[in-house]
PDB file of C-alpha atoms in Angstrom:
ATOM      1  CA  UNK A  12     -48.566 -46.394  63.827  1.00 89.00           C
ATOM      2  CA  UNK A  13     -47.412 -46.435  67.447  1.00 92.00           C
ATOM      3  CA  UNK A  14     -49.239 -49.708  68.115  1.00 94.00           C
ATOM      4  CA  UNK A  15     -47.750 -51.241  64.983  1.00 92.00           C
ATOM      5  CA  UNK A  16     -44.242 -50.133  65.954  1.00 88.00           C
ATOM      6  CA  UNK A  17     -44.695 -51.440  69.495  1.00 92.00           C
ATOM      7  CA  UNK A  18     -45.880 -54.791  68.183  1.00 94.00           C
ATOM      8  CA  UNK A  19     -42.761 -55.070  66.014  1.00 92.00           C
ATOM      9  CA  UNK A  20     -40.565 -54.283  69.011  1.00 92.00           C
ATOM     10  CA  UNK A  21     -42.347 -56.850  71.172  1.00 94.00           C
ATOM     11  CA  UNK A  22     -41.796 -59.502  68.509  1.00 94.00           C
ATOM     12  CA  UNK A  23     -38.212 -58.302  67.944  1.00 93.00           C
ATOM     13  CA  UNK A  24     -38.689 -57.987  64.182  1.00 94.00           C
ATOM     14  CA  UNK A  25     -38.129 -55.165  61.690  1.00 91.00           C
ATOM     15  CA  UNK A  26     -39.762 -54.256  58.401  1.00 90.00           C
ATOM     16  CA  UNK A  27     -37.555 -54.141  55.301  1.00 88.00           C
ATOM     17  CA  UNK A  28     -37.806 -50.338  55.370  1.00 86.00           C
ATOM     18  CA  UNK A  29     -36.643 -50.229  59.004  1.00 89.00           C
ATOM     19  CA  UNK A  30     -33.669 -52.454  58.137  1.00 92.00           C
ATOM     20  CA  UNK A  31     -32.717 -50.074  55.322  1.00 90.00           C
ATOM     21  CA  UNK A  32     -33.046 -47.040  57.595  1.00 91.00           C
ATOM     22  CA  UNK A  33     -30.897 -48.673  60.283  1.00 92.00           C
ATOM     23  CA  UNK A  34     -28.237 -49.702  57.778  1.00 93.00           C
ATOM     24  CA  UNK A  35     -28.152 -46.160  56.403  1.00 93.00           C
ATOM     25  CA  UNK A  36     -27.742 -44.744  59.912  1.00 94.00           C
ATOM     26  CA  UNK A  37     -24.850 -47.097  60.700  1.00 93.00           C
ATOM     27  CA  UNK A  38     -22.986 -46.200  57.499  1.00 93.00           C
ATOM     28  CA  UNK A  39     -23.648 -42.461  57.891  1.00 93.00           C
ATOM     29  CA  UNK A  40     -22.266 -42.534  61.452  1.00 92.00           C
ATOM     30  CA  UNK A  41     -19.191 -44.322  60.137  1.00 90.00           C
ATOM     31  CA  UNK A  42     -18.780 -41.714  57.367  1.00 90.00           C
ATOM     32  CA  UNK A  43     -19.018 -38.924  59.970  1.00 90.00           C
ATOM     33  CA  UNK A  44     -16.226 -40.544  62.010  1.00 88.00           C
ATOM     34  CA  UNK A  45     -14.106 -40.817  58.863  1.00 88.00           C
ATOM     35  CA  UNK A  46     -14.629 -37.107  58.139  1.00 87.00           C
ATOM     36  CA  UNK A  47     -13.451 -36.202  61.642  1.00 86.00           C
ATOM     37  CA  UNK A  48     -10.474 -38.557  61.279  1.00 82.00           C
ATOM     38  CA  UNK A  49      -9.432 -36.969  57.983  1.00 81.00           C
ATOM     39  CA  UNK A  50      -9.856 -33.447  59.380  1.00 83.00           C
ATOM     40  CA  UNK A  51      -7.584 -34.366  62.293  1.00 79.00           C
ATOM     41  CA  UNK A  52      -5.056 -35.748  59.837  1.00 76.00           C
ATOM     42  CA  UNK A  53      -4.925 -32.418  58.000  1.00 79.00           C
ATOM     43  CA  UNK A  54      -4.780 -30.437  61.255  1.00 79.00           C
ATOM     44  CA  UNK A  55      -2.018 -32.541  62.806  1.00 76.00           C
ATOM     45  CA  UNK A  56      -0.079 -33.074  59.621  1.00 74.00           C
ATOM     46  CA  UNK A  57       0.243 -36.768  60.466  1.00 66.00           C
ATOM     47  CA  UNK A  58      -1.767 -39.970  60.481  1.00 64.00           C
ATOM     48  CA  UNK A  59      -3.668 -40.178  63.803  1.00 61.00           C
ATOM     49  CA  UNK A  60      -4.152 -43.645  65.227  1.00 60.00           C
ATOM     50  CA  UNK A  61      -7.811 -44.579  65.038  1.00 56.00           C
ATOM     51  CA  UNK A  62      -9.088 -48.120  64.939  1.00 53.00           C
ATOM     52  CA  UNK A  63     -12.694 -49.187  64.518  1.00 52.00           C
ATOM     53  CA  UNK A  64     -14.198 -50.295  67.836  1.00 54.00           C
ATOM     54  CA  UNK A  65     -10.959 -51.979  69.004  1.00 51.00           C
ATOM     55  CA  UNK A  66     -11.189 -54.410  66.081  1.00 50.00           C
ATOM     56  CA  UNK A  67      -7.787 -53.647  64.638  1.00 44.00           C
ATOM     57  CA  UNK A  68      -9.328 -52.419  61.385  1.00 54.00           C
ATOM     58  CA  UNK A  69      -8.305 -48.953  60.237  1.00 67.00           C
ATOM     59  CA  UNK A  70     -11.045 -46.331  59.925  1.00 79.00           C
ATOM     60  CA  UNK A  71     -11.932 -46.137  56.234  1.00 85.00           C
ATOM     61  CA  UNK A  72     -14.860 -46.338  53.831  1.00 89.00           C
ATOM     62  CA  UNK A  73     -16.244 -49.766  53.101  1.00 90.00           C
ATOM     63  CA  UNK A  74     -15.723 -49.537  49.292  1.00 94.00           C
ATOM     64  CA  UNK A  75     -13.804 -47.527  46.716  1.00 93.00           C
ATOM     65  CA  UNK A  76     -16.383 -47.956  43.940  1.00 96.00           C
ATOM     66  CA  UNK A  77     -20.041 -49.038  43.853  1.00 96.00           C
ATOM     67  CA  UNK A  78     -22.094 -50.148  40.835  1.00 97.00           C
ATOM     68  CA  UNK A  79     -25.883 -49.913  41.189  1.00 94.00           C
ATOM     69  CA  UNK A  80     -28.305 -51.635  38.815  1.00 92.00           C
ATOM     70  CA  UNK A  81     -32.113 -51.097  38.775  1.00 89.00           C
ATOM     71  CA  UNK A  82     -31.443 -47.755  40.440  1.00 90.00           C
ATOM     72  CA  UNK A  83     -35.056 -46.635  40.080  1.00 89.00           C
ATOM     73  CA  UNK A  84     -36.196 -49.214  42.663  1.00 88.00           C
ATOM     74  CA  UNK A  85     -34.041 -47.996  45.571  1.00 91.00           C
ATOM     75  CA  UNK A  86     -35.500 -45.785  48.285  1.00 90.00           C
ATOM     76  CA  UNK A  87     -33.937 -42.821  50.069  1.00 91.00           C
ATOM     77  CA  UNK A  88     -32.491 -44.971  52.860  1.00 92.00           C
ATOM     78  CA  UNK A  89     -30.699 -47.185  50.350  1.00 93.00           C
ATOM     79  CA  UNK A  90     -29.154 -44.131  48.685  1.00 93.00           C
ATOM     80  CA  UNK A  91     -28.023 -42.636  52.000  1.00 93.00           C
ATOM     81  CA  UNK A  92     -26.356 -45.931  52.859  1.00 94.00           C
ATOM     82  CA  UNK A  93     -24.601 -46.219  49.483  1.00 94.00           C
ATOM     83  CA  UNK A  94     -23.439 -42.592  49.559  1.00 93.00           C
ATOM     84  CA  UNK A  95     -21.858 -43.174  52.984  1.00 93.00           C
ATOM     85  CA  UNK A  96     -20.181 -46.445  51.936  1.00 94.00           C
ATOM     86  CA  UNK A  97     -17.845 -44.883  49.374  1.00 94.00           C
ATOM     87  CA  UNK A  98     -15.726 -41.706  49.489  1.00 92.00           C
ATOM     88  CA  UNK A  99     -16.920 -38.929  47.186  1.00 90.00           C
ATOM     89  CA  UNK A 100     -14.714 -38.621  44.122  1.00 88.00           C
ATOM     90  CA  UNK A 101     -14.295 -39.621  40.487  1.00 86.00           C
ATOM     91  CA  UNK A 102     -15.991 -42.944  39.629  1.00 89.00           C
ATOM     92  CA  UNK A 103     -17.329 -43.351  43.163  1.00 92.00           C
ATOM     93  CA  UNK A 104     -20.847 -44.418  42.077  1.00 94.00           C
ATOM     94  CA  UNK A 105     -21.937 -45.854  38.738  1.00 94.00           C
ATOM     95  CA  UNK A 106     -25.726 -45.970  38.417  1.00 93.00           C
ATOM     96  CA  UNK A 107     -27.917 -47.739  35.860  1.00 91.00           C
ATOM     97  CA  UNK A 108     -31.683 -47.330  35.951  1.00 86.00           C
ATOM     98  CA  UNK A 109     -34.869 -46.536  34.068  1.00 82.00           C
ATOM     99  CA  UNK A 110     -37.697 -44.701  35.819  1.00 78.00           C
ATOM    100  CA  UNK A 111     -40.106 -45.986  33.151  1.00 75.00           C
ATOM    101  CA  UNK A 112     -39.618 -49.377  34.822  1.00 79.00           C
ATOM    102  CA  UNK A 113     -40.179 -48.202  38.391  1.00 77.00           C
ATOM    103  CA  UNK A 114     -42.675 -50.598  40.006  1.00 69.00           C
ATOM    104  CA  UNK A 115     -42.247 -49.545  43.646  1.00 73.00           C
ATOM    105  CA  UNK A 116     -42.991 -46.325  45.538  1.00 72.00           C
ATOM    106  CA  UNK A 117     -39.419 -45.045  45.524  1.00 76.00           C
ATOM    107  CA  UNK A 118     -39.419 -41.547  44.057  1.00 80.00           C
ATOM    108  CA  UNK A 119     -36.228 -39.750  45.084  1.00 83.00           C
ATOM    109  CA  UNK A 120     -34.108 -36.746  44.152  1.00 85.00           C
ATOM    110  CA  UNK A 121     -30.509 -37.945  44.136  1.00 86.00           C
ATOM    111  CA  UNK A 122     -29.099 -34.424  44.323  1.00 85.00           C
ATOM    112  CA  UNK A 123     -30.829 -33.850  47.668  1.00 85.00           C
ATOM    113  CA  UNK A 124     -29.183 -37.027  48.989  1.00 85.00           C
ATOM    114  CA  UNK A 125     -25.656 -35.941  48.111  1.00 85.00           C
ATOM    115  CA  UNK A 126     -25.403 -37.855  44.830  1.00 87.00           C
ATOM    116  CA  UNK A 127     -24.706 -35.563  41.888  1.00 84.00           C
ATOM    117  CA  UNK A 128     -25.769 -36.858  38.471  1.00 83.00           C
ATOM    118  CA  UNK A 129     -26.761 -33.617  36.743  1.00 79.00           C
ATOM    119  CA  UNK A 130     -24.677 -33.126  33.612  1.00 78.00           C
ATOM    120  CA  UNK A 131     -22.961 -36.484  34.167  1.00 82.00           C
ATOM    121  CA  UNK A 132     -25.590 -38.890  32.833  1.00 80.00           C
ATOM    122  CA  UNK A 133     -26.039 -40.576  29.455  1.00 82.00           C
ATOM    123  CA  UNK A 134     -29.154 -42.113  27.881  1.00 81.00           C
ATOM    124  CA  UNK A 135     -29.046 -45.616  26.411  1.00 81.00           C
ATOM    125  CA  UNK A 136     -31.533 -45.875  23.547  1.00 81.00           C
ATOM    126  CA  UNK A 137     -30.804 -49.243  21.907  1.00 81.00           C
ATOM    127  CA  UNK A 138     -32.745 -52.326  23.049  1.00 80.00           C
ATOM    128  CA  UNK A 139     -31.133 -55.733  22.595  1.00 79.00           C
ATOM    129  CA  UNK A 140     -33.856 -57.727  24.329  1.00 79.00           C
ATOM    130  CA  UNK A 141     -36.921 -57.472  22.130  1.00 84.00           C
ATOM    131  CA  UNK A 142     -38.033 -56.789  18.562  1.00 85.00           C
ATOM    132  CA  UNK A 143     -38.840 -53.412  17.099  1.00 82.00           C
ATOM    133  CA  UNK A 144     -42.496 -54.402  16.839  1.00 84.00           C
ATOM    134  CA  UNK A 145     -42.843 -55.469  20.493  1.00 83.00           C
ATOM    135  CA  UNK A 146     -40.896 -52.442  21.672  1.00 77.00           C
ATOM    136  CA  UNK A 147     -43.118 -50.156  19.603  1.00 80.00           C
ATOM    137  CA  UNK A 148     -46.233 -51.651  21.169  1.00 81.00           C
ATOM    138  CA  UNK A 149     -44.750 -51.292  24.662  1.00 77.00           C
ATOM    139  CA  UNK A 150     -43.909 -47.642  24.001  1.00 71.00           C
ATOM    140  CA  UNK A 151     -47.478 -47.197  22.742  1.00 76.00           C
ATOM    141  CA  UNK A 152     -48.691 -48.417  26.140  1.00 74.00           C
ATOM    142  CA  UNK A 153     -46.711 -45.656  27.835  1.00 65.00           C
ATOM    143  CA  UNK A 154     -48.167 -43.098  25.451  1.00 63.00           C
ATOM    144  CA  UNK A 155     -47.254 -39.526  26.324  1.00 59.00           C
ATOM    145  CA  UNK A 156     -46.683 -40.265  30.006  1.00 61.00           C
ATOM    146  CA  UNK A 157     -43.757 -38.316  31.481  1.00 62.00           C
ATOM    147  CA  UNK A 158     -41.408 -39.641  34.155  1.00 64.00           C
ATOM    148  CA  UNK A 159     -38.849 -38.117  36.505  1.00 66.00           C
ATOM    149  CA  UNK A 160     -35.107 -38.482  35.908  1.00 62.00           C
ATOM    150  CA  UNK A 161     -34.288 -39.061  39.621  1.00 69.00           C
ATOM    151  CA  UNK A 162     -32.920 -35.514  39.919  1.00 65.00           C
ATOM    152  CA  UNK A 163     -35.960 -33.192  39.770  1.00 64.00           C
ATOM    153  CA  UNK A 164     -36.043 -33.271  35.965  1.00 66.00           C
ATOM    154  CA  UNK A 165     -38.161 -35.075  33.384  1.00 64.00           C
ATOM    155  CA  UNK A 166     -37.278 -38.028  31.144  1.00 64.00           C
ATOM    156  CA  UNK A 167     -38.789 -39.641  28.059  1.00 63.00           C
ATOM    157  CA  UNK A 168     -38.082 -42.528  25.652  1.00 62.00           C
ATOM    158  CA  UNK A 169     -37.623 -40.497  22.491  1.00 65.00           C
ATOM    159  CA  UNK A 170     -35.151 -42.244  20.209  1.00 70.00           C
ATOM    160  CA  UNK A 171     -35.486 -45.612  21.967  1.00 73.00           C
ATOM    161  CA  UNK A 172     -35.266 -48.355  19.321  1.00 78.00           C
ATOM    162  CA  UNK A 173     -34.327 -51.968  18.556  1.00 82.00           C
ATOM    163  CA  UNK A 174     -32.229 -53.654  15.873  1.00 78.00           C
ATOM    164  CA  UNK A 175     -34.335 -56.857  15.933  1.00 81.00           C
ATOM    165  CA  UNK A 176     -37.369 -57.459  13.712  1.00 85.00           C
ATOM    166  CA  UNK A 177     -40.323 -59.807  14.192  1.00 84.00           C
ATOM    167  CA  UNK A 178     -44.075 -60.185  14.053  1.00 86.00           C
ATOM    168  CA  UNK A 179     -46.524 -57.692  15.485  1.00 89.00           C
ATOM    169  CA  UNK A 180     -47.924 -58.455  18.953  1.00 91.00           C
ATOM    170  CA  UNK A 181     -51.460 -59.857  18.925  1.00 92.00           C
ATOM    171  CA  UNK A 182     -54.262 -58.424  21.059  1.00 93.00           C
ATOM    172  CA  UNK A 183     -57.411 -60.414  21.774  1.00 94.00           C
ATOM    173  CA  UNK A 184     -60.405 -59.685  23.951  1.00 96.00           C
ATOM    174  CA  UNK A 185     -62.683 -62.366  25.389  1.00 96.00           C
ATOM    175  CA  UNK A 186     -66.154 -62.101  26.886  1.00 96.00           C
ATOM    176  CA  UNK A 187     -65.387 -64.043  30.083  1.00 97.00           C
ATOM    177  CA  UNK A 188     -62.434 -65.152  32.166  1.00 96.00           C
ATOM    178  CA  UNK A 189     -63.127 -68.762  31.247  1.00 96.00           C
ATOM    179  CA  UNK A 190     -62.971 -67.903  27.554  1.00 97.00           C
ATOM    180  CA  UNK A 191     -59.715 -66.038  28.126  1.00 97.00           C
ATOM    181  CA  UNK A 192     -58.123 -69.013  29.891  1.00 97.00           C
ATOM    182  CA  UNK A 193     -59.152 -71.211  26.970  1.00 97.00           C
ATOM    183  CA  UNK A 194     -57.510 -68.748  24.569  1.00 97.00           C
ATOM    184  CA  UNK A 195     -54.315 -68.742  26.638  1.00 97.00           C
ATOM    185  CA  UNK A 196     -54.087 -72.543  26.467  1.00 97.00           C
ATOM    186  CA  UNK A 197     -54.700 -72.481  22.712  1.00 97.00           C
ATOM    187  CA  UNK A 198     -51.886 -69.951  22.236  1.00 97.00           C
ATOM    188  CA  UNK A 199     -49.447 -72.040  24.298  1.00 97.00           C
ATOM    189  CA  UNK A 200     -50.364 -75.139  22.256  1.00 96.00           C
ATOM    190  CA  UNK A 201     -49.513 -73.239  19.043  1.00 95.00           C
ATOM    191  CA  UNK A 202     -46.096 -72.380  20.452  1.00 95.00           C
ATOM    192  CA  UNK A 203     -45.003 -75.859  21.471  1.00 88.00           C
ATOM    193  CA  UNK A 204     -42.372 -75.969  18.739  1.00 93.00           C
ATOM    194  CA  UNK A 205     -39.973 -74.493  21.312  1.00 94.00           C
ATOM    195  CA  UNK A 206     -39.047 -75.460  24.864  1.00 93.00           C
ATOM    196  CA  UNK A 207     -41.887 -74.885  27.317  1.00 94.00           C
ATOM    197  CA  UNK A 208     -39.532 -72.999  29.639  1.00 93.00           C
ATOM    198  CA  UNK A 209     -39.053 -70.451  26.843  1.00 95.00           C
ATOM    199  CA  UNK A 210     -42.766 -69.564  27.094  1.00 96.00           C
ATOM    200  CA  UNK A 211     -44.279 -67.478  29.884  1.00 96.00           C
ATOM    201  CA  UNK A 212     -47.738 -66.376  30.945  1.00 97.00           C
ATOM    202  CA  UNK A 213     -47.812 -63.149  32.930  1.00 96.00           C
ATOM    203  CA  UNK A 214     -50.937 -62.138  34.883  1.00 97.00           C
ATOM    204  CA  UNK A 215     -51.843 -59.315  37.311  1.00 96.00           C
ATOM    205  CA  UNK A 216     -52.962 -61.371  40.352  1.00 95.00           C
ATOM    206  CA  UNK A 217     -51.956 -64.493  42.267  1.00 94.00           C
ATOM    207  CA  UNK A 218     -55.455 -65.933  41.780  1.00 95.00           C
ATOM    208  CA  UNK A 219     -54.927 -65.832  38.031  1.00 96.00           C
ATOM    209  CA  UNK A 220     -51.567 -67.596  38.430  1.00 96.00           C
ATOM    210  CA  UNK A 221     -53.408 -70.511  40.041  1.00 95.00           C
ATOM    211  CA  UNK A 222     -56.182 -70.440  37.437  1.00 97.00           C
ATOM    212  CA  UNK A 223     -53.777 -70.404  34.474  1.00 97.00           C
ATOM    213  CA  UNK A 224     -51.599 -73.184  35.924  1.00 95.00           C
ATOM    214  CA  UNK A 225     -54.677 -75.338  36.605  1.00 95.00           C
ATOM    215  CA  UNK A 226     -56.088 -74.818  33.110  1.00 96.00           C
ATOM    216  CA  UNK A 227     -52.733 -75.672  31.514  1.00 96.00           C
ATOM    217  CA  UNK A 228     -52.517 -78.832  33.639  1.00 94.00           C
ATOM    218  CA  UNK A 229     -55.966 -79.865  32.427  1.00 95.00           C
ATOM    219  CA  UNK A 230     -54.477 -79.947  28.925  1.00 95.00           C
ATOM    220  CA  UNK A 231     -51.359 -81.880  30.024  1.00 95.00           C
ATOM    221  CA  UNK A 232     -49.155 -78.794  29.748  1.00 95.00           C
ATOM    222  CA  UNK A 233     -46.807 -78.521  32.768  1.00 94.00           C
ATOM    223  CA  UNK A 234     -46.633 -75.122  34.419  1.00 94.00           C
ATOM    224  CA  UNK A 235     -43.901 -73.737  36.674  1.00 94.00           C
ATOM    225  CA  UNK A 236     -44.834 -70.927  39.056  1.00 93.00           C
ATOM    226  CA  UNK A 237     -42.392 -68.052  39.454  1.00 93.00           C
ATOM    227  CA  UNK A 238     -41.820 -67.356  43.144  1.00 87.00           C
ATOM    228  CA  UNK A 239     -39.774 -64.710  44.968  1.00 84.00           C
ATOM    229  CA  UNK A 240     -36.563 -66.599  44.137  1.00 82.00           C
ATOM    230  CA  UNK A 241     -37.450 -67.397  40.538  1.00 80.00           C
ATOM    231  CA  UNK A 242     -39.133 -70.366  38.809  1.00 83.00           C
ATOM    232  CA  UNK A 243     -40.002 -73.316  41.041  1.00 79.00           C
ATOM    233  CA  UNK A 244     -39.521 -76.693  39.424  1.00 75.00           C
ATOM    234  CA  UNK A 245     -38.355 -78.165  36.155  1.00 76.00           C
ATOM    235  CA  UNK A 246     -39.397 -77.739  32.539  1.00 87.00           C
ATOM    236  CA  UNK A 247     -42.767 -76.119  31.969  1.00 93.00           C
ATOM    237  CA  UNK A 248     -44.488 -72.893  30.985  1.00 96.00           C
ATOM    238  CA  UNK A 249     -43.501 -70.194  33.448  1.00 96.00           C
ATOM    239  CA  UNK A 250     -46.496 -68.527  35.093  1.00 96.00           C
ATOM    240  CA  UNK A 251     -46.355 -65.587  37.483  1.00 95.00           C
ATOM    241  CA  UNK A 252     -47.554 -62.144  38.419  1.00 95.00           C
ATOM    242  CA  UNK A 253     -46.162 -59.068  36.693  1.00 93.00           C
ATOM    243  CA  UNK A 254     -43.871 -58.240  39.614  1.00 90.00           C
ATOM    244  CA  UNK A 255     -42.178 -61.649  39.301  1.00 91.00           C
ATOM    245  CA  UNK A 256     -41.066 -61.020  35.721  1.00 90.00           C
ATOM    246  CA  UNK A 257     -38.798 -58.079  36.415  1.00 84.00           C
ATOM    247  CA  UNK A 258     -35.311 -58.991  35.182  1.00 83.00           C
ATOM    248  CA  UNK A 259     -36.480 -62.082  33.261  1.00 89.00           C
ATOM    249  CA  UNK A 260     -36.870 -62.648  29.519  1.00 91.00           C
ATOM    250  CA  UNK A 261     -38.481 -65.253  27.268  1.00 94.00           C
ATOM    251  CA  UNK A 262     -38.724 -66.115  23.598  1.00 94.00           C
ATOM    252  CA  UNK A 263     -42.516 -65.915  23.584  1.00 95.00           C
ATOM    253  CA  UNK A 264     -44.864 -64.466  26.134  1.00 95.00           C
ATOM    254  CA  UNK A 265     -48.537 -64.042  26.955  1.00 97.00           C
ATOM    255  CA  UNK A 266     -49.898 -61.159  28.998  1.00 96.00           C
ATOM    256  CA  UNK A 267     -53.289 -62.267  30.301  1.00 97.00           C
ATOM    257  CA  UNK A 268     -55.867 -60.511  32.454  1.00 96.00           C
ATOM    258  CA  UNK A 269     -55.007 -57.071  31.030  1.00 96.00           C
ATOM    259  CA  UNK A 270     -58.517 -56.036  31.981  1.00 96.00           C
ATOM    260  CA  UNK A 271     -59.891 -52.764  33.276  1.00 95.00           C
ATOM    261  CA  UNK A 272     -60.052 -53.062  37.060  1.00 94.00           C
ATOM    262  CA  UNK A 273     -57.048 -55.387  37.176  1.00 95.00           C
ATOM    263  CA  UNK A 274     -54.681 -53.200  35.148  1.00 94.00           C
ATOM    264  CA  UNK A 275     -54.723 -50.623  36.618  1.00 93.00           C
ATOM    265  CA  UNK A 276     -56.034 -51.855  39.967  1.00 93.00           C
ATOM    266  CA  UNK A 277     -59.586 -50.716  40.608  1.00 94.00           C
ATOM    267  CA  UNK A 278     -58.992 -49.612  44.202  1.00 92.00           C
ATOM    268  CA  UNK A 279     -56.765 -46.694  43.165  1.00 93.00           C
ATOM    269  CA  UNK A 280     -59.776 -44.869  41.694  1.00 93.00           C
ATOM    270  CA  UNK A 281     -60.727 -43.782  45.205  1.00 92.00           C
ATOM    271  CA  UNK A 282     -57.747 -41.412  45.155  1.00 92.00           C
ATOM    272  CA  UNK A 283     -58.625 -39.708  41.854  1.00 91.00           C
ATOM    273  CA  UNK A 284     -60.484 -36.874  43.590  1.00 92.00           C
ATOM    274  CA  UNK A 285     -59.351 -37.245  47.224  1.00 94.00           C
ATOM    275  CA  UNK A 286     -55.586 -37.504  46.591  1.00 93.00           C
ATOM    276  CA  UNK A 287     -54.729 -36.714  42.938  1.00 92.00           C
ATOM    277  CA  UNK A 288     -50.960 -36.985  43.500  1.00 90.00           C
ATOM    278  CA  UNK A 289     -51.236 -40.464  44.972  1.00 90.00           C
ATOM    279  CA  UNK A 290     -53.661 -41.458  42.204  1.00 91.00           C
ATOM    280  CA  UNK A 291     -51.170 -40.377  39.555  1.00 89.00           C
ATOM    281  CA  UNK A 292     -48.309 -42.247  41.225  1.00 87.00           C
ATOM    282  CA  UNK A 293     -50.312 -45.441  41.710  1.00 90.00           C
ATOM    283  CA  UNK A 294     -51.574 -45.326  38.133  1.00 90.00           C
ATOM    284  CA  UNK A 295     -48.089 -44.650  36.806  1.00 87.00           C
ATOM    285  CA  UNK A 296     -46.744 -47.574  38.843  1.00 88.00           C
ATOM    286  CA  UNK A 297     -49.290 -49.927  37.230  1.00 91.00           C
ATOM    287  CA  UNK A 298     -48.443 -48.501  33.820  1.00 89.00           C
ATOM    288  CA  UNK A 299     -44.730 -49.127  34.408  1.00 86.00           C
ATOM    289  CA  UNK A 300     -45.511 -52.668  35.536  1.00 88.00           C
ATOM    290  CA  UNK A 301     -47.332 -53.378  32.281  1.00 90.00           C
ATOM    291  CA  UNK A 302     -44.465 -51.832  30.302  1.00 87.00           C
ATOM    292  CA  UNK A 303     -41.939 -54.050  32.103  1.00 87.00           C
ATOM    293  CA  UNK A 304     -44.070 -57.148  31.452  1.00 90.00           C
ATOM    294  CA  UNK A 305     -44.527 -56.320  27.766  1.00 89.00           C
ATOM    295  CA  UNK A 306     -40.774 -55.965  27.208  1.00 88.00           C
ATOM    296  CA  UNK A 307     -39.837 -59.361  28.688  1.00 89.00           C
ATOM    297  CA  UNK A 308     -40.534 -61.129  25.372  1.00 91.00           C
ATOM    298  CA  UNK A 309     -37.904 -61.424  22.661  1.00 90.00           C
ATOM    299  CA  UNK A 310     -39.783 -62.827  19.654  1.00 92.00           C
ATOM    300  CA  UNK A 311     -43.551 -62.968  20.155  1.00 93.00           C
ATOM    301  CA  UNK A 312     -46.090 -61.304  22.426  1.00 94.00           C
ATOM    302  CA  UNK A 313     -49.823 -61.987  22.822  1.00 95.00           C
ATOM    303  CA  UNK A 314     -52.036 -59.835  25.036  1.00 95.00           C
ATOM    304  CA  UNK A 315     -55.410 -61.090  26.311  1.00 97.00           C
ATOM    305  CA  UNK A 316     -58.205 -59.630  28.407  1.00 97.00           C
ATOM    306  CA  UNK A 317     -61.788 -60.434  29.326  1.00 96.00           C
ATOM    307  CA  UNK A 318     -64.630 -57.952  29.467  1.00 95.00           C
ATOM    308  CA  UNK A 319     -63.429 -54.360  29.159  1.00 95.00           C
ATOM    309  CA  UNK A 320     -59.762 -53.977  28.157  1.00 94.00           C
ATOM    310  CA  UNK A 321     -57.306 -52.006  30.259  1.00 94.00           C
ATOM    311  CA  UNK A 322     -57.303 -48.289  29.398  1.00 92.00           C
ATOM    312  CA  UNK A 323     -53.546 -48.660  28.971  1.00 91.00           C
ATOM    313  CA  UNK A 324     -53.989 -50.804  25.854  1.00 90.00           C
ATOM    314  CA  UNK A 325     -54.050 -49.064  22.444  1.00 80.00           C
ATOM    315  CA  UNK A 326     -57.377 -50.650  21.418  1.00 74.00           C
TER     316      UNK A 326
END
């Protein structure tokens, strides 16, 4: 760790986590100065003159209100920074999140970070994105898995439902990867009554992104890879890894490569006996990733695998 840190310093670069920690520290120091300023104001009975680093700006919090979406994906440093950016009071922070869709290692207790949500939260149970049939299948993937509520409690999806109706998702196993890729192409060809950009193929690895795109191209079906900033290119079937689909939605979607060893990742099995807590968290993260992917489709969902299916699938 020391060598890694020294190498970063020599190159004058920071990791994303270090940036978040530094930003949190800056805002917390500012909040501490504001607290002293306000205490002096009460003690003196008047407004003391205090400007921020000779800039001419008055000492005050950066915002009056903050709205946070995808709250489950923020780490402790992010929360410390946000808490320090706004004065504590009514409507200071409005948070929206779902721990069932947590795909990063950011398990936090908001109460311990000075953010009180206990007794102030509400559950949203109506889905507008996908059909009742797809949602039911996605909930079946989660099974009886329990999740935290970001405040040392537990949460579930009881009562979660949709007003939309549609066909049941299809599940199909293939003997080999080659056979699965052929099945994916055949499914896309059946769906070409709609715009290609309304169809997506979601896979667990970058290698499979390349393989799917190449196989589609062999059949004169344009493919558009989803990168860190979204789809790259014009009209075509969108292809990407499961992480790339967070926040996106499509009319029809294929989940391919939902194979044991890929979903969940085979390497996490090493922790099953040596580090059970880490094993559970890694497995739950992969389960959440599959749940997120399965709920990106509005009208139709097809799930494919080759060899042994993922243990997450209800087959």
